[in-house]
Phi, psi and omega in degrees: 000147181253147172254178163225018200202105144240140197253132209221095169113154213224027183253215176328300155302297211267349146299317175277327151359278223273338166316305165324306191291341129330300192288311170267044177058028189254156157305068183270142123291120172259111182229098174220166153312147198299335183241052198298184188276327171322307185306338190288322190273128197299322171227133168241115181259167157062043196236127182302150179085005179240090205281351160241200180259172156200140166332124157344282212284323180292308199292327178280336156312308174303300174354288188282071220136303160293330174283011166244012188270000000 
């Protein structure tokens, strides 16, 4: 498969990459490790678009679900 966009690490940045990139009809590859440092952090506050905390592993979960959308 050809890409026309690969994107290298799955945290905040290289998520929202590929939602644009998504947005604008390119091919994306994501290419990261099984454990970023996101999936790690227990809480997350103060984060725009979030009106409560959540956890690393949800936010990356959402993430990831919209860039495949």
């Amino acid at each position: 498969m050809i890409y026309d966009l690969i994107i290298i690490g799955s945290g905040p940045a290289g998520i929202s990459a590929s939602l644009y990139a998504k947005r604008a009809n390119l091919n994306v590859l994501i290419i990261s490790k099984e454990e970023g440092n996101l999936k790690k952090a227990e809480k997350i506050e103060n984060y725009y678009g979030l009106e409560d905390s959540i956890n690393g592993k949800e936010l990356q979960k959402i993430g990831e679900k919209q860039a495949k959308n």
